[in-house]
Short mmCIF file of C-alpha atoms in Angstrom, two decimals:
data_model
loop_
_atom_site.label_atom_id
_atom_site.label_comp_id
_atom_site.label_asym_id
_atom_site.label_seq_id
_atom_site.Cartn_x
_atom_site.Cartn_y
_atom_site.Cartn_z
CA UNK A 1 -32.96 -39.03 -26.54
CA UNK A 2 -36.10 -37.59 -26.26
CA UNK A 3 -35.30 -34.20 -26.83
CA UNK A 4 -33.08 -35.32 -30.02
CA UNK A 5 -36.44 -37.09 -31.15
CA UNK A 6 -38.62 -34.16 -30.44
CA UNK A 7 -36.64 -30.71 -31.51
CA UNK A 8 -35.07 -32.30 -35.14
CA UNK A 9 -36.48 -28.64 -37.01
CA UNK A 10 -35.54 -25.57 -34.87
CA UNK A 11 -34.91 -22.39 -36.29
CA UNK A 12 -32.61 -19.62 -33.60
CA UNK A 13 -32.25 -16.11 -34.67
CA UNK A 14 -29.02 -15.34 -32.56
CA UNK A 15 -25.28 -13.83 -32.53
CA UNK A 16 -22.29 -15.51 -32.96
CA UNK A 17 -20.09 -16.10 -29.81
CA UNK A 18 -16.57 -18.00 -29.17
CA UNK A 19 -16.67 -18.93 -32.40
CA UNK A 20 -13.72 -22.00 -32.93
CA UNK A 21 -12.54 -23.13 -36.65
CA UNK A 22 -10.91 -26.77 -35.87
CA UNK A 23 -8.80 -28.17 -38.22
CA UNK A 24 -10.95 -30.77 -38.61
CA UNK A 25 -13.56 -28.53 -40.06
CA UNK A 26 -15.92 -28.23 -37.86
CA UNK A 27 -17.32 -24.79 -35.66
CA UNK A 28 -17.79 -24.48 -32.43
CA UNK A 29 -19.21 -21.52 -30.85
CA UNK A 30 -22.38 -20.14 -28.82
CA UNK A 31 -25.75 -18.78 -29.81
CA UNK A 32 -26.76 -16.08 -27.22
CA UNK A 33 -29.16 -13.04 -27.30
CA UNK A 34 -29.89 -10.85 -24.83
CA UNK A 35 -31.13 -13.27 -22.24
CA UNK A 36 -29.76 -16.78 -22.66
CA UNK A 37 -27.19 -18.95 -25.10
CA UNK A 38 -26.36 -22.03 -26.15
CA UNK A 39 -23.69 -24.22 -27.54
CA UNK A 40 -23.78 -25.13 -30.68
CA UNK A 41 -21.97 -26.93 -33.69
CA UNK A 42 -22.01 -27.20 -37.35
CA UNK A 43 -19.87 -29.65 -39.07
CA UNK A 44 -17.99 -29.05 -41.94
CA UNK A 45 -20.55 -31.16 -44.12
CA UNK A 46 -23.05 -27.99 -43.46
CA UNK A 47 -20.75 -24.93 -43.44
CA UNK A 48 -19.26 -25.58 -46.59
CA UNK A 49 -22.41 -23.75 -48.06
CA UNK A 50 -22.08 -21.13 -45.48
CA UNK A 51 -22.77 -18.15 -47.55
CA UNK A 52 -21.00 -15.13 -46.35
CA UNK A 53 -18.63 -14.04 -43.65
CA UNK A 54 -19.79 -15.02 -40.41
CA UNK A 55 -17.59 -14.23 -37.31
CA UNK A 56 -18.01 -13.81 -33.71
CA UNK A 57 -20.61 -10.70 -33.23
CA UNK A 58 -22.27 -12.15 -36.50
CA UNK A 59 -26.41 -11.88 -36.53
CA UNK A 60 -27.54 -14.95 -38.18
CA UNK A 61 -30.65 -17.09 -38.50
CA UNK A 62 -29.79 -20.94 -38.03
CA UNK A 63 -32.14 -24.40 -38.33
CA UNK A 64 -30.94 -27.00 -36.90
CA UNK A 65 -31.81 -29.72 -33.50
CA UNK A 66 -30.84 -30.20 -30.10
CA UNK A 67 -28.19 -32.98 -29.64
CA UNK A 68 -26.50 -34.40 -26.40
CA UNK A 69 -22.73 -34.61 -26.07
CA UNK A 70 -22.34 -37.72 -23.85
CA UNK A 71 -19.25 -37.39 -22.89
CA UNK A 72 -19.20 -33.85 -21.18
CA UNK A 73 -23.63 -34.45 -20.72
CA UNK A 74 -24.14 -31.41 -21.85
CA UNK A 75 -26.86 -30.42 -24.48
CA UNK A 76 -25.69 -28.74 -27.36
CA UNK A 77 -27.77 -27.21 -31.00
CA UNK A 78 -26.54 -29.22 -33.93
CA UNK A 79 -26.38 -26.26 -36.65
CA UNK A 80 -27.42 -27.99 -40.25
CA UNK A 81 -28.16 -24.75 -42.14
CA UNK A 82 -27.50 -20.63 -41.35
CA UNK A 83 -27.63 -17.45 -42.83
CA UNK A 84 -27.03 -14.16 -42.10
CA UNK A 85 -30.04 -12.10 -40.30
CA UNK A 86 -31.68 -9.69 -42.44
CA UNK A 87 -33.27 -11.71 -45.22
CA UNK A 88 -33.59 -15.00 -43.47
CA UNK A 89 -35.41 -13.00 -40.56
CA UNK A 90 -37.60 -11.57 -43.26
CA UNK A 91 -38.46 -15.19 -44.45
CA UNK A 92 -39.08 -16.03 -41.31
CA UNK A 93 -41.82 -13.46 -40.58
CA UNK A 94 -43.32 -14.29 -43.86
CA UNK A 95 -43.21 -18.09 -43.36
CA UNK A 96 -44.39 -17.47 -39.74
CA UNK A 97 -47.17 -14.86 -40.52
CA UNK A 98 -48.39 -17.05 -43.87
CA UNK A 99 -48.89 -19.81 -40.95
CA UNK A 100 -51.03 -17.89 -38.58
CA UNK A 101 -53.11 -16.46 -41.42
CA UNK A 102 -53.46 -20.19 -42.94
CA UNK A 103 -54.99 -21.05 -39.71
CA UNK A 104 -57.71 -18.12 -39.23
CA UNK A 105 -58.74 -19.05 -42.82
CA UNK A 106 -57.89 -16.42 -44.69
CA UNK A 107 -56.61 -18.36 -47.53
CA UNK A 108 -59.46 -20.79 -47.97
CA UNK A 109 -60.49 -21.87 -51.29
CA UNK A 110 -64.18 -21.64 -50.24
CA UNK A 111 -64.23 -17.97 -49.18
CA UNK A 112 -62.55 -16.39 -52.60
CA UNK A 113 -64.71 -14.34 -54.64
CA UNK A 114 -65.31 -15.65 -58.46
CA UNK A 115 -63.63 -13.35 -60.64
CA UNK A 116 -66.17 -11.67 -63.25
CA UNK A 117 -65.71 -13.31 -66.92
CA UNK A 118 -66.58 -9.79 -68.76
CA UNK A 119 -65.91 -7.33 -65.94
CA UNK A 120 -66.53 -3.38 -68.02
CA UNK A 121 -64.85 -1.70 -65.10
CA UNK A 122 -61.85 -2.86 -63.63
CA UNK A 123 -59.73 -0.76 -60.97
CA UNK A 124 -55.64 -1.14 -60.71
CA UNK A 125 -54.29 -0.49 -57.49
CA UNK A 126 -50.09 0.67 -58.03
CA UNK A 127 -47.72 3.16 -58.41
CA UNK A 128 -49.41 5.49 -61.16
CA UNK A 129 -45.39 5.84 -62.26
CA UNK A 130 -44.13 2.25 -62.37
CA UNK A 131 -43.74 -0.25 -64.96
CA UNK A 132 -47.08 -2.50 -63.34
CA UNK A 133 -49.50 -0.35 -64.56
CA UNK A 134 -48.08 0.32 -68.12
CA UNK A 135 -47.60 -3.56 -68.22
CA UNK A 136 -51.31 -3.28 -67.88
CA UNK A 137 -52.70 -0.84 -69.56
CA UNK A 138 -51.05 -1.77 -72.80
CA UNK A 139 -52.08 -5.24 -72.67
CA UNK A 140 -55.77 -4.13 -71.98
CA UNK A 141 -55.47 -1.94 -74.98
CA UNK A 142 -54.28 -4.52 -77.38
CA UNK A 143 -56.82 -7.31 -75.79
CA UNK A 144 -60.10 -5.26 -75.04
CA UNK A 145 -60.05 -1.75 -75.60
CA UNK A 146 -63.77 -1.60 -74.83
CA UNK A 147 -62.30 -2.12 -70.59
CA UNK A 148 -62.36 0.88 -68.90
CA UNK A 149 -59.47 1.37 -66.90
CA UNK A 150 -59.75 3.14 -63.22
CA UNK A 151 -56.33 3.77 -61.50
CA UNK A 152 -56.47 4.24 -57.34
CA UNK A 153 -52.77 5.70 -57.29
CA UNK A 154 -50.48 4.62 -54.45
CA UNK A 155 -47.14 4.16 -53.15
CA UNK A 156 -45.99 0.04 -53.19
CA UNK A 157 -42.63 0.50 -51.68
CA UNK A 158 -41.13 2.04 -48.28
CA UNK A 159 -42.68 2.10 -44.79
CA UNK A 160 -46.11 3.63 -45.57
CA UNK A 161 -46.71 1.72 -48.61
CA UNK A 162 -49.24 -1.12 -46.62
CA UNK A 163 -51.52 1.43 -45.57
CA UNK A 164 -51.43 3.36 -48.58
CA UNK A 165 -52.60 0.09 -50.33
CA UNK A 166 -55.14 -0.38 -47.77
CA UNK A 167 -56.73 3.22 -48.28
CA UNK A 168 -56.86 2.41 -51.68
CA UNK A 169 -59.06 -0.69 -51.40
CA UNK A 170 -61.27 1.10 -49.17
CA UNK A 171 -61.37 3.82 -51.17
CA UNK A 172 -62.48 1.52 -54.45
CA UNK A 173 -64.90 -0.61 -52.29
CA UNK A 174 -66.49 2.69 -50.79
CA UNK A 175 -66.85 3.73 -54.59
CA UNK A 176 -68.52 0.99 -55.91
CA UNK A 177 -67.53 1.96 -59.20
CA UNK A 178 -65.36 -1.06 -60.93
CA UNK A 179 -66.16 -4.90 -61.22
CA UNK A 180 -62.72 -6.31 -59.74
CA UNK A 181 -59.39 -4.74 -58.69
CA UNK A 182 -56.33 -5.92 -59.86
CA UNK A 183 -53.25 -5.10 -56.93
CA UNK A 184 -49.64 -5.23 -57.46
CA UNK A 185 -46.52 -4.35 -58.37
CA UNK A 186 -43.05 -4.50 -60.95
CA UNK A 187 -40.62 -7.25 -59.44
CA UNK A 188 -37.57 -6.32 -56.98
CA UNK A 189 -36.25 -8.44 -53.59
CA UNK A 190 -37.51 -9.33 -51.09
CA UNK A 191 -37.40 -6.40 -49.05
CA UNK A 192 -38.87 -3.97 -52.04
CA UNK A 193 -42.07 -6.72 -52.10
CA UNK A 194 -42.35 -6.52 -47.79
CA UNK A 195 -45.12 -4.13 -47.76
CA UNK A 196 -47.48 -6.94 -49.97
CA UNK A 197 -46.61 -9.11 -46.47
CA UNK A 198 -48.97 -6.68 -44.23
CA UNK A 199 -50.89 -8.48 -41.51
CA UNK A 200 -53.56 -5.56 -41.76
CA UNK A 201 -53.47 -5.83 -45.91
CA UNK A 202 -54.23 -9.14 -46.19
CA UNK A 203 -56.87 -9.10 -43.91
CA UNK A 204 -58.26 -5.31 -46.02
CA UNK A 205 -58.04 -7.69 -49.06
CA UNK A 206 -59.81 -10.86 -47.02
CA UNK A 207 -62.62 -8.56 -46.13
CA UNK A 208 -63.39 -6.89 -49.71
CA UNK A 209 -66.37 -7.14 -51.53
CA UNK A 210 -64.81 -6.82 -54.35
CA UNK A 211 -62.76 -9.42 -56.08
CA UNK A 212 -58.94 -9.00 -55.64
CA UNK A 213 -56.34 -10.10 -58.00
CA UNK A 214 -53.16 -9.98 -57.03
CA UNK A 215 -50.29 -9.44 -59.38
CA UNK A 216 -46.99 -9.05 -57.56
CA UNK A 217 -43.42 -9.18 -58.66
CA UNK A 218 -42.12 -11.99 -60.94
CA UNK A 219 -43.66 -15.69 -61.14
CA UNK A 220 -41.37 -16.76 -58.79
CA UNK A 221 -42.27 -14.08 -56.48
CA UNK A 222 -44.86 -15.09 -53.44
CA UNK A 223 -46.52 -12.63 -51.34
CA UNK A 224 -49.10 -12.75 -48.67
CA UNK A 225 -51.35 -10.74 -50.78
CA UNK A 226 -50.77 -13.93 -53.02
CA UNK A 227 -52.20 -16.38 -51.15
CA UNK A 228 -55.40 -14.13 -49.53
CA UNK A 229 -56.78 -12.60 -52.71
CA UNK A 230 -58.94 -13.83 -54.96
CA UNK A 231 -56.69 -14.89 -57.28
CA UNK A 232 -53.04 -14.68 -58.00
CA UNK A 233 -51.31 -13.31 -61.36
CA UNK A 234 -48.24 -14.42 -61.91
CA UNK A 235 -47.30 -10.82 -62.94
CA UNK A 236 -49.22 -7.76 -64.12
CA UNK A 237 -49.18 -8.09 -67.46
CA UNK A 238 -50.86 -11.94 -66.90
CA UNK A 239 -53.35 -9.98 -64.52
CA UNK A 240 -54.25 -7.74 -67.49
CA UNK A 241 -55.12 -10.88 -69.79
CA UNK A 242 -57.00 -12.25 -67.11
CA UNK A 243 -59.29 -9.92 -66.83
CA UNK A 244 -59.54 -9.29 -70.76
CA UNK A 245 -62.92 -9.78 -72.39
CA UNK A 246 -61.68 -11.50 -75.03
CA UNK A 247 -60.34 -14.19 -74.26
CA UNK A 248 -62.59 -17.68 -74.68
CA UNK A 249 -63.69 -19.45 -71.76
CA UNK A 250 -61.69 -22.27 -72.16
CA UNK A 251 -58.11 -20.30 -71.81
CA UNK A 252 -59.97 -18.80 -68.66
CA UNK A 253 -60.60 -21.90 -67.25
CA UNK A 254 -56.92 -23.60 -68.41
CA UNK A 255 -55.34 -20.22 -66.80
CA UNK A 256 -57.51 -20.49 -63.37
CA UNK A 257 -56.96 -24.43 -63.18
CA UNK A 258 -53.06 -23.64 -63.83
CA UNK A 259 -52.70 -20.75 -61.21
CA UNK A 260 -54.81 -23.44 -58.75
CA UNK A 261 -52.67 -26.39 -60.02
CA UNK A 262 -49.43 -24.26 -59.46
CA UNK A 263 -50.69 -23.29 -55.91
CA UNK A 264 -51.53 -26.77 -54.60
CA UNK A 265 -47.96 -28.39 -56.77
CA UNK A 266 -46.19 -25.70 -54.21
CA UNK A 267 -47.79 -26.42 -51.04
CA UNK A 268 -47.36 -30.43 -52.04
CA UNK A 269 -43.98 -30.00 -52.69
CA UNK A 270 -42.86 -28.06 -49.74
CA UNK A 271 -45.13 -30.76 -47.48
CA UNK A 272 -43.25 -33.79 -48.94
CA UNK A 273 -40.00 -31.36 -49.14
CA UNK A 274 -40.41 -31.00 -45.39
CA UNK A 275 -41.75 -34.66 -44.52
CA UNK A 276 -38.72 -35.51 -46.38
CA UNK A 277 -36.38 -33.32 -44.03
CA UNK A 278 -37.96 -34.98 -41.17
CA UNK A 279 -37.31 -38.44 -41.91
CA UNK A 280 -33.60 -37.69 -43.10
CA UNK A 281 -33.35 -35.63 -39.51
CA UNK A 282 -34.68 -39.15 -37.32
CA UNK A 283 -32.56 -41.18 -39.65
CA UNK A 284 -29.54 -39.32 -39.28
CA UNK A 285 -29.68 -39.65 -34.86
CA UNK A 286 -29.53 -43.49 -36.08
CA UNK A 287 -26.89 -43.29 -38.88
CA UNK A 288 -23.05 -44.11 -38.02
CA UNK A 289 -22.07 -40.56 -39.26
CA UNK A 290 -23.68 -39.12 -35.91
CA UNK A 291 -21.25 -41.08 -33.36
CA UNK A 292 -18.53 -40.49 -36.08
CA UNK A 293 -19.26 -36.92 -35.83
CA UNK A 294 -19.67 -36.89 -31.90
CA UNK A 295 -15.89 -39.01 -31.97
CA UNK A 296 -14.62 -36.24 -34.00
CA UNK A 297 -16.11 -33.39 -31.57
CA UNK A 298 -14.30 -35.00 -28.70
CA UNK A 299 -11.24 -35.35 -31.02
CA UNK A 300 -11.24 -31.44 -31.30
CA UNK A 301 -12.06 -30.92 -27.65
CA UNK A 302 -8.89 -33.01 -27.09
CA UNK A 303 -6.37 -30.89 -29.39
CA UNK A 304 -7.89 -27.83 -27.93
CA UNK A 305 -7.01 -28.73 -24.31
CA UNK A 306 -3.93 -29.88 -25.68
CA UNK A 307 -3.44 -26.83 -27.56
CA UNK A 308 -4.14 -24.98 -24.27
CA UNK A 309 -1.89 -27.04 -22.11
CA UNK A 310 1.19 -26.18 -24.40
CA UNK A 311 0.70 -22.67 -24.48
CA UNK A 312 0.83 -22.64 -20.85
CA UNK A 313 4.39 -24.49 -20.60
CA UNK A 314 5.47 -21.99 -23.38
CA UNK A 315 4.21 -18.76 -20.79
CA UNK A 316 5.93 -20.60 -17.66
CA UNK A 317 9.31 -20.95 -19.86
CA UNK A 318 9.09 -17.37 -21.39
CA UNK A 319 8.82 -15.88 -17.72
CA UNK A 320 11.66 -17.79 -16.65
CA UNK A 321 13.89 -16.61 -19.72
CA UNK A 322 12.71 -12.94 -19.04
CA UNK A 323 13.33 -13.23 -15.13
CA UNK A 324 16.80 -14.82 -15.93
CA UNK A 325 17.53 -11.90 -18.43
CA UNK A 326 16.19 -9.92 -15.28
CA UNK A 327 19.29 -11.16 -13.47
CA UNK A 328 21.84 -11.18 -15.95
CA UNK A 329 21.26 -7.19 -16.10
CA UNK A 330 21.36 -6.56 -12.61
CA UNK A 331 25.45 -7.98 -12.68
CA UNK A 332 26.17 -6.60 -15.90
CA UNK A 333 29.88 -5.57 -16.25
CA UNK A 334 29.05 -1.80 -18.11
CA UNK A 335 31.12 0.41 -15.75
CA UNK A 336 33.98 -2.09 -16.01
CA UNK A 337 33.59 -1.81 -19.99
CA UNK A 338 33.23 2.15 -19.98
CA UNK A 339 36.38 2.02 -17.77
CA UNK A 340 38.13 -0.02 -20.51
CA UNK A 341 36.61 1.88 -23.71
CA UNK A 342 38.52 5.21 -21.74
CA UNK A 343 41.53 3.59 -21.78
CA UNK A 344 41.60 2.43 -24.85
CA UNK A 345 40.73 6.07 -26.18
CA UNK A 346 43.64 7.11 -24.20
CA UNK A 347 46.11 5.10 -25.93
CA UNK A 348 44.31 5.74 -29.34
CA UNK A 349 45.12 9.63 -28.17
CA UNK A 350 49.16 8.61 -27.23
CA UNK A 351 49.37 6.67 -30.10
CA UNK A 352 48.24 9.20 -32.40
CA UNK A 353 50.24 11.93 -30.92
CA UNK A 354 53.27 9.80 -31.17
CA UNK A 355 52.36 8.98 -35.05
CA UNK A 356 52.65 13.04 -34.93
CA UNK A 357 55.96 13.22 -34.12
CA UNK A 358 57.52 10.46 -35.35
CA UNK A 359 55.97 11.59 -38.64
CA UNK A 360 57.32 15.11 -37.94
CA UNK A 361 60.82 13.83 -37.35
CA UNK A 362 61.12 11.75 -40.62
CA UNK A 363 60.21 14.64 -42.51
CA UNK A 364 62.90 16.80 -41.02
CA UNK A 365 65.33 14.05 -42.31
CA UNK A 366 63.88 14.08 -45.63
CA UNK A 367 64.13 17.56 -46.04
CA UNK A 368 67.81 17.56 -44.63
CA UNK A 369 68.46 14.47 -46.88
CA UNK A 370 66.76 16.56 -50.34
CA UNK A 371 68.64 19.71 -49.33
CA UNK A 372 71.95 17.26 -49.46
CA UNK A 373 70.76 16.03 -52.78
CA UNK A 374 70.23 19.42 -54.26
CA UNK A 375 73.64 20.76 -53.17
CA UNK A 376 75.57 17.98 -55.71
CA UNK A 377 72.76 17.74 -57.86
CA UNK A 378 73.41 18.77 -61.65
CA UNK A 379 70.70 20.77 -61.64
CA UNK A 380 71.84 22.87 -59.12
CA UNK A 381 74.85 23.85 -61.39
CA UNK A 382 72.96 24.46 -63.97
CA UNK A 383 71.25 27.22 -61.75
CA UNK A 384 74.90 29.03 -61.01
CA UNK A 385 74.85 29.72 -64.97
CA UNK A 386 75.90 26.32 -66.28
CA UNK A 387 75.06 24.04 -69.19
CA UNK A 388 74.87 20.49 -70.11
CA UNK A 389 75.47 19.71 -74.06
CA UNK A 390 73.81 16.35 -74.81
CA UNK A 391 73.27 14.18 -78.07
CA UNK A 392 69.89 13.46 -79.44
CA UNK A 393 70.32 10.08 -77.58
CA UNK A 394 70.76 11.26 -74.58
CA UNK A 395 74.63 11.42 -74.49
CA UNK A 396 76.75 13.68 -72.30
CA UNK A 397 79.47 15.54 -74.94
CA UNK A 398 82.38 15.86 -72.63
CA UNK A 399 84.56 16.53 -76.03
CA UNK A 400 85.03 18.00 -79.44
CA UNK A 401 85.75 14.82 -80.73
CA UNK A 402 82.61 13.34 -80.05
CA UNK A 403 80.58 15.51 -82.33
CA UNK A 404 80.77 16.33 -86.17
CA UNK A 405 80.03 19.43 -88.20
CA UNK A 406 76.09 19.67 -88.74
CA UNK A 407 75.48 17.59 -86.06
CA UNK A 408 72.24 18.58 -84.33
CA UNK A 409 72.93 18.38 -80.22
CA UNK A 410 70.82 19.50 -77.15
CA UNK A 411 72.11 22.27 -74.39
CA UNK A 412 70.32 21.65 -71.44
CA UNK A 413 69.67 24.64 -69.13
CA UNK A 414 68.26 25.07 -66.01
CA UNK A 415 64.50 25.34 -66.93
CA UNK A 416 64.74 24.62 -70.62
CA UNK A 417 66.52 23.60 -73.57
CA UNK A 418 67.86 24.61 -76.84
CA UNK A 419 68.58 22.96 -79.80
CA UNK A 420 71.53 23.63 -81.84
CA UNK A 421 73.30 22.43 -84.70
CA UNK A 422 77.27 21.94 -84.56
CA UNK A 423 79.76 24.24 -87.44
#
């Protein structure tokens, strides 16, 4: 109990091992790295907002506490939120270097440089080729003209953008020639912003003498340039208007007191945000819903043995089927079969040869029987020369008497007919 009481916040950067989906909804797998793991779960309540596909091999980044399963008395990691790597590990450095350099100072209210009111000079540290330093040129032309504008070129994206920043700020203190510098960038995630996270930047930017604003990204957009310079913009074109000599000193103060207000409204928040968290963590090792959820855990270890149990029975069985099949082949009747298939083709072989003959025979008597038939046939007298006188009905005229004069009759010969007509 007092390791549930004392890790309720933990955040594990780790891959996903022997991952399990129970039908109740719940996961159970491993976090392991390359020198340790541990079990964890994450209840259905929690991985409904899973974003993503995670599966085993997955890199993810999880926050969550150490919980004891009493009924195996093992210690498992109670998963409450999780991400994929990559951006949440890139939070996590910010969140984790933001703390260290909160703690050596660096973002003290009492060490920031005041900002000039009517500053003649002032420098802008970007990408000579980005939309930042239009942004502020255009609203320092419509504002006050009279500013000159200096422009320390550099790149604010890709691997050596930090120390292409930090020349830059060397190169404009060194110079001495403008009254504050105004660094920053267009908006873009949070990997195009990483090089405004430098360790070595923000302390560059801690250690100038001259005043730093820092206009990066969107409003919503926090760097650690942010919170170490002098003062933050919310973008560039706000960074432009705060350092314009026009404006009255009472929208300069409302616009300092807002950027401070908006500052210590987010660090409030996320302390009574987190204090919050903490309290709902304790409460929740007290709250029914935790030996509810540790019933249901053993529930799932239960059908999973289970499960495991009757997949076993089902191997034994299928061996014994296969060795039975085994022996059912090593008796089987096939040469007694082929034997019997040979005879029958045998008799198929008699029987058709008999079919011949018999077949050979019959048509001897039919052509014995025809030849019969054609001998008294009339039509074989008609072929000697002879001729059969018919009426138009079909009639056989075996005498005078049975025809008139103009009578039209039919002599039949052997291959043809004529018609004639009686005088």
């Amino acid at each position: 109990m007092m390791l549930e009481a004392e890790f309720v916040n933990v955040w594990i950067s780790a891959e996903i091992s022997n991952l399990v989906r129970a039908s109740s909804g719940h996961w159970y797998f491993s976090l392991k790295d390359n020198r340790a793991q541990v079990k964890a779960a994450m209840f259905k309540g929690n991985n409904r907002s899973v974003r993503g596909v995670i599966d085993n091999g997955s890199q993810v980044l999880v926050r969550g506490r150490i919980s004891l399963y009493e009924p195996r008395g093992d210690y498992q990691f109670i998963v409450e939120t999780m991400e994929p790597a990559g951006e949440g590990l890139l939070k996590q450095q910010f969140e984790a270097l933001k703390l260290k350099l909160g703690q050596m100072g660096l973002f003290d209210q009492d060490v920031k440089r005041p900002i000039p009111q009517n500053p003649k000079r002032v420098g802008v540290i970007t990408s000579p080729t980005g939309a930042a330093v239009h942004d502020i040129l255009t609203v320092l032309k419509r504002r006050s003209p009279q500013t000159e504008v200096i422009i320390y070129p550099t790149m604010v994206q890709g691997e050596h953008a930090a120390q292409n920043l930090i020349w830059a700020i060397n190169a404009a203190n060194y110079r001495e020639e403008v009254d504050v510098l105004v660094v920053g960038r267009g908006g873009g995630s949070l990997e195009d912003l990483w090089s405004f996270n430098d360790e070595a930047l923000a302390h560059t930017i801690y250690n100038s003498a001259l005043p730093i604003i820092s206009a990066v990204g969107h409003e919503v957009d926090f760097s650690i340039c942010d919170f170490v310079a002098d003062l933050r913009a919310p973008t560039p074109s706000a960074a432009a208007e705060l350092v314009s000599t026009d404006m009255t000193d009472v929208i300069e103060k409302v616009n300092r007191l807002y950027s401070r207000l908006l500052l210590a409204y987010t660090h409030n928040y996320k302390s009574q945000k987190q204090q919050l968290s903490e309290l709902n963590k304790s409460l929740s090792l007290l709250h029914p819903s935790h030996k509810i959820q540790l019933s249901q855990q053993k529930t799932d270890e239960l059908q999973m043995r289970m499960t495991r149990i009757i997949q076993t029975q089902l191997s034994t069985q299928a061996r014994r089927v296969e060795h039975s099949q085994q022996r059912l082949l090593s008796q089987n009747p096939t040469n007694l079969i082929k034997n019997e298939q040979q005879k029958l083709v045998d008799m198929q072989h008699s029987l058709q040869s008999l079919l011949v003959r018999r077949f050979e025979r019959a048509q001897q008597q039919f052509e014995k029987v025809t030849e019969k038939l054609n001998i008294v046939s009339p039509l074989a007298t008609l072929g000697r020369g002879y001729a059969i006188a018919m009426k138009d009905n079909g009639e056989v005229i075996k005498s005078p008497k049975q025809v008139v004069t103009g009578e039209n009759i039919n002599i039949r010969l052997t291959n043809d007919s004529i018609n004639v007509v009686v005088k």
